[in-house]
Amino acid sequence: MDAVTESPRPPITADRLLSLEALAGNRFRAWHTQANPAGALFGGHVLGQSLVAAALTGPAGVAHSLHGYFLRPGRADLPVDYAVEALRDGRRFAARRVIAQQEGRVIFEMHCSFHDPEPGIDHQAPPPPDVLPPEALQALDSYVAARADRLPPSCVSAYTAPFPLELRLVEPDAYFSNPPTSRSAPSGCACPAPRVRKMPINSAPYSPSPPTTGWRAWR
């Protein structure tokens, strides 16, 4: 593993969420600069970067299948090194194995397959009909800033800090008035699982395929 040289890094932005630094061979490094109260890496972030690393090794087609295994928790204050093994490069299919490590310890392993695009079944669940569109909701940071005198300082600091995604809560009053249910919540903040709209700020996530202008997600 290449030696890690610590250097100052600006807050992570949407277009850097999936950006990787190319090392020797089929190896890549990701620097995580987005602090969070738990100090942990988000599993979906590591999985997404693993898929980007696999795609950067040149397989034909697009990813259509993957299996990932979260083996150890990751730390947000350390870089993640991705090693990609080309298992197969066929005429229509390609397969990759990706190992993600921090300080030499494997935290995630993934096998993925790439295939030439072709027609097939599509699955996309629509949002519930009672959820307003993002344009009709207030951004979380502006909601918190407007109520800074009524919220704990740790809460204000956590939710007004730079963040690569713009969060818009469907029910913000309920979000801050219910008892905390998340270990990752800032001290003094009430953080139940919310219904939230998420959008990247002024950029689109990295994709080996033709880029898109943005995306929305509901949960």
CSV table of C-alpha atoms in Angstrom, one decimal:
chain,number,residue,atom,x,y,z
A,1,MET,CA,0.0,0.0,0.0
A,2,ASP,CA,1.3,3.5,-0.9
A,3,ALA,CA,2.3,5.7,2.0
A,4,VAL,CA,-0.4,8.2,3.0
A,5,THR,CA,0.6,11.8,2.9
A,6,GLU,CA,-1.7,14.0,4.9
A,7,SER,CA,-2.6,17.3,3.2
A,8,PRO,CA,-5.2,20.0,3.8
A,9,ARG,CA,-8.4,19.3,1.8
A,10,PRO,CA,-11.5,21.5,1.3
A,11,PRO,CA,-14.9,20.3,2.3
A,12,ILE,CA,-16.2,17.6,0.0
A,13,THR,CA,-18.5,18.6,-2.8
A,14,ALA,CA,-21.1,16.6,-4.8
A,15,ASP,CA,-18.7,16.2,-7.8
A,16,ARG,CA,-16.0,14.9,-5.5
A,17,LEU,CA,-18.1,12.3,-3.6
A,18,LEU,CA,-17.0,9.6,-6.1
A,19,SER,CA,-13.7,11.1,-7.3
A,20,LEU,CA,-10.7,8.8,-6.9
A,21,GLU,CA,-6.9,9.4,-7.1
A,22,ALA,CA,-5.2,7.0,-9.5
A,23,LEU,CA,-2.3,5.1,-8.0
A,24,ALA,CA,0.0,2.5,-9.6
A,25,GLY,CA,-1.8,-0.3,-11.4
A,26,ASN,CA,-5.5,-0.8,-10.9
A,27,ARG,CA,-5.4,0.9,-7.5
A,28,PHE,CA,-7.1,4.1,-6.4
A,29,ARG,CA,-7.4,6.2,-3.3
A,30,ALA,CA,-10.3,8.3,-2.0
A,31,TRP,CA,-10.0,11.1,0.6
A,32,HIS,CA,-13.0,11.6,2.8
A,33,THR,CA,-13.3,15.1,4.2
A,34,GLN,CA,-16.9,15.2,5.2
A,35,ALA,CA,-17.0,15.1,8.9
A,36,ASN,CA,-20.0,13.5,10.7
A,37,PRO,CA,-20.8,13.1,14.4
A,38,ALA,CA,-20.2,9.3,14.3
A,39,GLY,CA,-16.8,9.7,12.6
A,40,ALA,CA,-17.7,6.7,10.4
A,41,LEU,CA,-17.8,6.1,6.7
A,42,PHE,CA,-21.2,5.6,5.1
A,43,GLY,CA,-21.5,2.2,3.6
A,44,GLY,CA,-23.2,3.4,0.4
A,45,HIS,CA,-20.3,5.9,-0.2
A,46,VAL,CA,-17.7,3.1,0.0
A,47,LEU,CA,-19.8,0.9,-2.3
A,48,GLY,CA,-20.2,3.7,-4.8
A,49,GLN,CA,-16.5,4.5,-4.9
A,50,SER,CA,-15.8,0.7,-5.3
A,51,LEU,CA,-18.0,0.7,-8.3
A,52,VAL,CA,-16.3,3.8,-9.8
A,53,ALA,CA,-12.9,2.1,-9.2
A,54,ALA,CA,-14.1,-1.0,-11.1
A,55,ALA,CA,-15.4,1.1,-13.9
A,56,LEU,CA,-12.2,3.1,-14.2
A,57,THR,CA,-10.3,-0.1,-15.2
A,58,GLY,CA,-12.0,-0.1,-18.6
A,59,PRO,CA,-14.6,-2.9,-18.7
A,60,ALA,CA,-17.1,-2.7,-21.6
A,61,GLY,CA,-20.7,-2.0,-21.0
A,62,VAL,CA,-22.3,-0.8,-17.7
A,63,ALA,CA,-22.6,-2.4,-14.3
A,64,HIS,CA,-25.7,-4.5,-14.0
A,65,SER,CA,-24.9,-6.7,-10.9
A,66,LEU,CA,-22.9,-6.4,-7.8
A,67,HIS,CA,-22.4,-8.2,-4.4
A,68,GLY,CA,-20.7,-6.3,-1.6
A,69,TYR,CA,-19.6,-7.3,1.9
A,70,PHE,CA,-19.0,-4.8,4.7
A,71,LEU,CA,-16.3,-6.5,6.7
A,72,ARG,CA,-15.2,-3.7,9.1
A,73,PRO,CA,-16.4,-0.2,10.0
A,74,GLY,CA,-14.5,2.6,8.2
A,75,ARG,CA,-13.2,5.9,9.6
A,76,ALA,CA,-14.1,9.2,8.0
A,77,ASP,CA,-10.7,10.7,9.0
A,78,LEU,CA,-8.7,8.2,6.9
A,79,PRO,CA,-8.3,7.7,3.1
A,80,VAL,CA,-9.7,4.5,1.5
A,81,ASP,CA,-7.5,2.5,-0.9
A,82,TYR,CA,-9.2,0.5,-3.6
A,83,ALA,CA,-7.5,-2.4,-5.4
A,84,VAL,CA,-9.3,-3.7,-8.5
A,85,GLU,CA,-8.7,-7.2,-10.0
A,86,ALA,CA,-9.9,-7.9,-13.5
A,87,LEU,CA,-11.5,-11.3,-13.3
A,88,ARG,CA,-12.8,-11.4,-16.9
A,89,ASP,CA,-13.1,-9.3,-20.0
A,90,GLY,CA,-15.3,-11.0,-22.6
A,91,ARG,CA,-17.1,-9.8,-25.7
A,92,ARG,CA,-20.3,-8.8,-23.8
A,93,PHE,CA,-19.5,-9.3,-20.1
A,94,ALA,CA,-16.7,-8.2,-17.8
A,95,ALA,CA,-16.2,-8.9,-14.1
A,96,ARG,CA,-14.2,-7.1,-11.4
A,97,ARG,CA,-13.3,-7.7,-7.8
A,98,VAL,CA,-12.7,-4.7,-5.6
A,99,ILE,CA,-11.0,-4.6,-2.2
A,100,ALA,CA,-11.3,-1.5,0.0
A,101,GLN,CA,-8.8,-1.0,2.7
A,102,GLN,CA,-7.8,1.5,5.4
A,103,GLU,CA,-4.4,1.3,7.0
A,104,GLY,CA,-4.0,-2.1,5.4
A,105,ARG,CA,-7.2,-3.5,6.9
A,106,VAL,CA,-9.9,-4.7,4.6
A,107,ILE,CA,-13.2,-2.9,5.3
A,108,PHE,CA,-15.2,-3.8,2.2
A,109,GLU,CA,-15.1,-6.4,-0.7
A,110,MET,CA,-17.2,-6.3,-3.9
A,111,HIS,CA,-17.7,-8.4,-7.0
A,112,CYS,CA,-19.4,-6.7,-9.9
A,113,SER,CA,-20.4,-7.5,-13.5
A,114,PHE,CA,-20.6,-5.3,-16.5
A,115,HIS,CA,-22.7,-6.0,-19.6
A,116,ASP,CA,-23.6,-4.3,-22.9
A,117,PRO,CA,-26.9,-2.4,-22.4
A,118,GLU,CA,-30.1,-4.2,-23.6
A,119,PRO,CA,-33.8,-3.9,-23.0
A,120,GLY,CA,-35.1,-5.4,-19.8
A,121,ILE,CA,-37.4,-4.9,-16.8
A,122,ASP,CA,-37.1,-1.6,-14.9
A,123,HIS,CA,-38.0,-1.2,-11.3
A,124,GLN,CA,-38.5,2.3,-9.8
A,125,ALA,CA,-40.9,2.9,-6.9
A,126,PRO,CA,-42.7,6.2,-7.1
A,127,PRO,CA,-42.7,8.5,-4.1
A,128,PRO,CA,-45.8,8.5,-1.9
A,129,PRO,CA,-48.4,10.8,-3.2
A,130,ASP,CA,-48.5,12.9,0.0
A,131,VAL,CA,-44.8,14.0,-0.4
A,132,LEU,CA,-44.3,17.5,-1.8
A,133,PRO,CA,-41.7,18.1,-4.6
A,134,PRO,CA,-38.3,19.4,-3.5
A,135,GLU,CA,-39.1,22.9,-4.9
A,136,ALA,CA,-41.9,23.2,-2.3
A,137,LEU,CA,-39.7,22.3,0.7
A,138,GLN,CA,-37.3,24.4,2.7
A,139,ALA,CA,-33.6,23.5,2.7
A,140,LEU,CA,-32.5,22.0,6.0
A,141,ASP,CA,-29.6,24.4,6.5
A,142,SER,CA,-31.8,27.4,6.0
A,143,TYR,CA,-34.5,26.0,8.3
A,144,VAL,CA,-31.9,25.4,11.1
A,145,ALA,CA,-30.3,28.8,10.6
A,146,ALA,CA,-33.7,30.6,10.9
A,147,ARG,CA,-34.2,28.8,14.3
A,148,ALA,CA,-30.7,29.0,15.6
A,149,ASP,CA,-31.9,30.7,18.8
A,150,ARG,CA,-34.2,27.8,19.6
A,151,LEU,CA,-31.9,24.8,18.8
A,152,PRO,CA,-28.8,23.5,20.6
A,153,PRO,CA,-25.6,25.0,19.3
A,154,SER,CA,-24.3,21.5,18.3
A,155,CYS,CA,-27.4,21.0,16.2
A,156,VAL,CA,-26.9,24.4,14.5
A,157,SER,CA,-23.3,23.7,13.8
A,158,ALA,CA,-23.9,20.2,12.4
A,159,TYR,CA,-26.7,21.2,10.0
A,160,THR,CA,-25.4,24.5,8.7
A,161,ALA,CA,-21.9,23.2,8.0
A,162,PRO,CA,-20.9,22.6,4.3
A,163,PHE,CA,-22.5,19.4,2.9
A,164,PRO,CA,-22.4,18.0,-0.6
A,165,LEU,CA,-26.1,17.3,-0.8
A,166,GLU,CA,-28.9,19.7,-0.2
A,167,LEU,CA,-31.4,18.2,2.2
A,168,ARG,CA,-35.0,19.2,2.3
A,169,LEU,CA,-37.1,17.6,5.1
A,170,VAL,CA,-40.7,16.8,4.4
A,171,GLU,CA,-41.7,17.3,8.1
A,172,PRO,CA,-38.9,19.5,9.6
A,173,ASP,CA,-40.9,20.4,12.8
A,174,ALA,CA,-41.4,16.7,13.6
A,175,TYR,CA,-37.8,16.0,12.8
A,176,PHE,CA,-36.5,18.3,15.5
A,177,SER,CA,-39.2,17.8,18.1
A,178,ASN,CA,-39.1,13.9,18.4
A,179,PRO,CA,-36.7,12.1,20.8
A,180,PRO,CA,-33.3,11.2,19.2
A,181,THR,CA,-33.2,7.7,17.7
A,182,SER,CA,-29.9,7.8,15.9
A,183,ARG,CA,-26.4,7.2,17.5
A,184,SER,CA,-25.0,9.4,14.8
A,185,ALA,CA,-27.1,12.4,15.9
A,186,PRO,CA,-25.2,15.5,17.1
A,187,SER,CA,-25.4,15.8,20.9
A,188,GLY,CA,-28.6,17.6,21.9
A,189,CYS,CA,-30.2,17.0,18.5
A,190,ALA,CA,-33.4,15.0,17.9
A,191,CYS,CA,-32.8,12.9,14.8
A,192,PRO,CA,-35.5,10.3,14.1
A,193,ALA,CA,-35.5,8.7,10.6
A,194,PRO,CA,-37.0,11.5,8.5
A,195,ARG,CA,-38.7,11.7,5.1
A,196,VAL,CA,-36.3,13.8,3.1
A,197,ARG,CA,-35.5,15.0,-0.4
A,198,LYS,CA,-31.9,15.0,-1.5
A,199,MET,CA,-30.2,16.8,-4.4
A,200,PRO,CA,-26.6,17.5,-5.3
A,201,ILE,CA,-25.5,21.1,-5.1
A,202,ASN,CA,-24.5,22.6,-8.5
A,203,SER,CA,-23.0,19.4,-9.9
A,204,ALA,CA,-23.8,15.7,-10.7
A,205,PRO,CA,-22.2,12.6,-9.2
A,206,TYR,CA,-19.4,11.0,-11.2
A,207,SER,CA,-20.5,8.4,-13.6
A,208,PRO,CA,-18.5,6.4,-16.2
A,209,SER,CA,-21.6,6.7,-18.4
A,210,PRO,CA,-22.6,10.0,-20.0
A,211,PRO,CA,-23.1,12.5,-17.2
A,212,THR,CA,-26.5,13.6,-15.9
A,213,THR,CA,-27.5,17.0,-14.7
A,214,GLY,CA,-28.7,15.9,-11.3
A,215,TRP,CA,-30.9,13.6,-9.4
A,216,ARG,CA,-33.5,13.3,-6.7
A,217,ALA,CA,-34.2,10.7,-4.1
A,218,TRP,CA,-36.9,10.1,-1.5
A,219,ARG,CA,-36.7,7.9,1.5
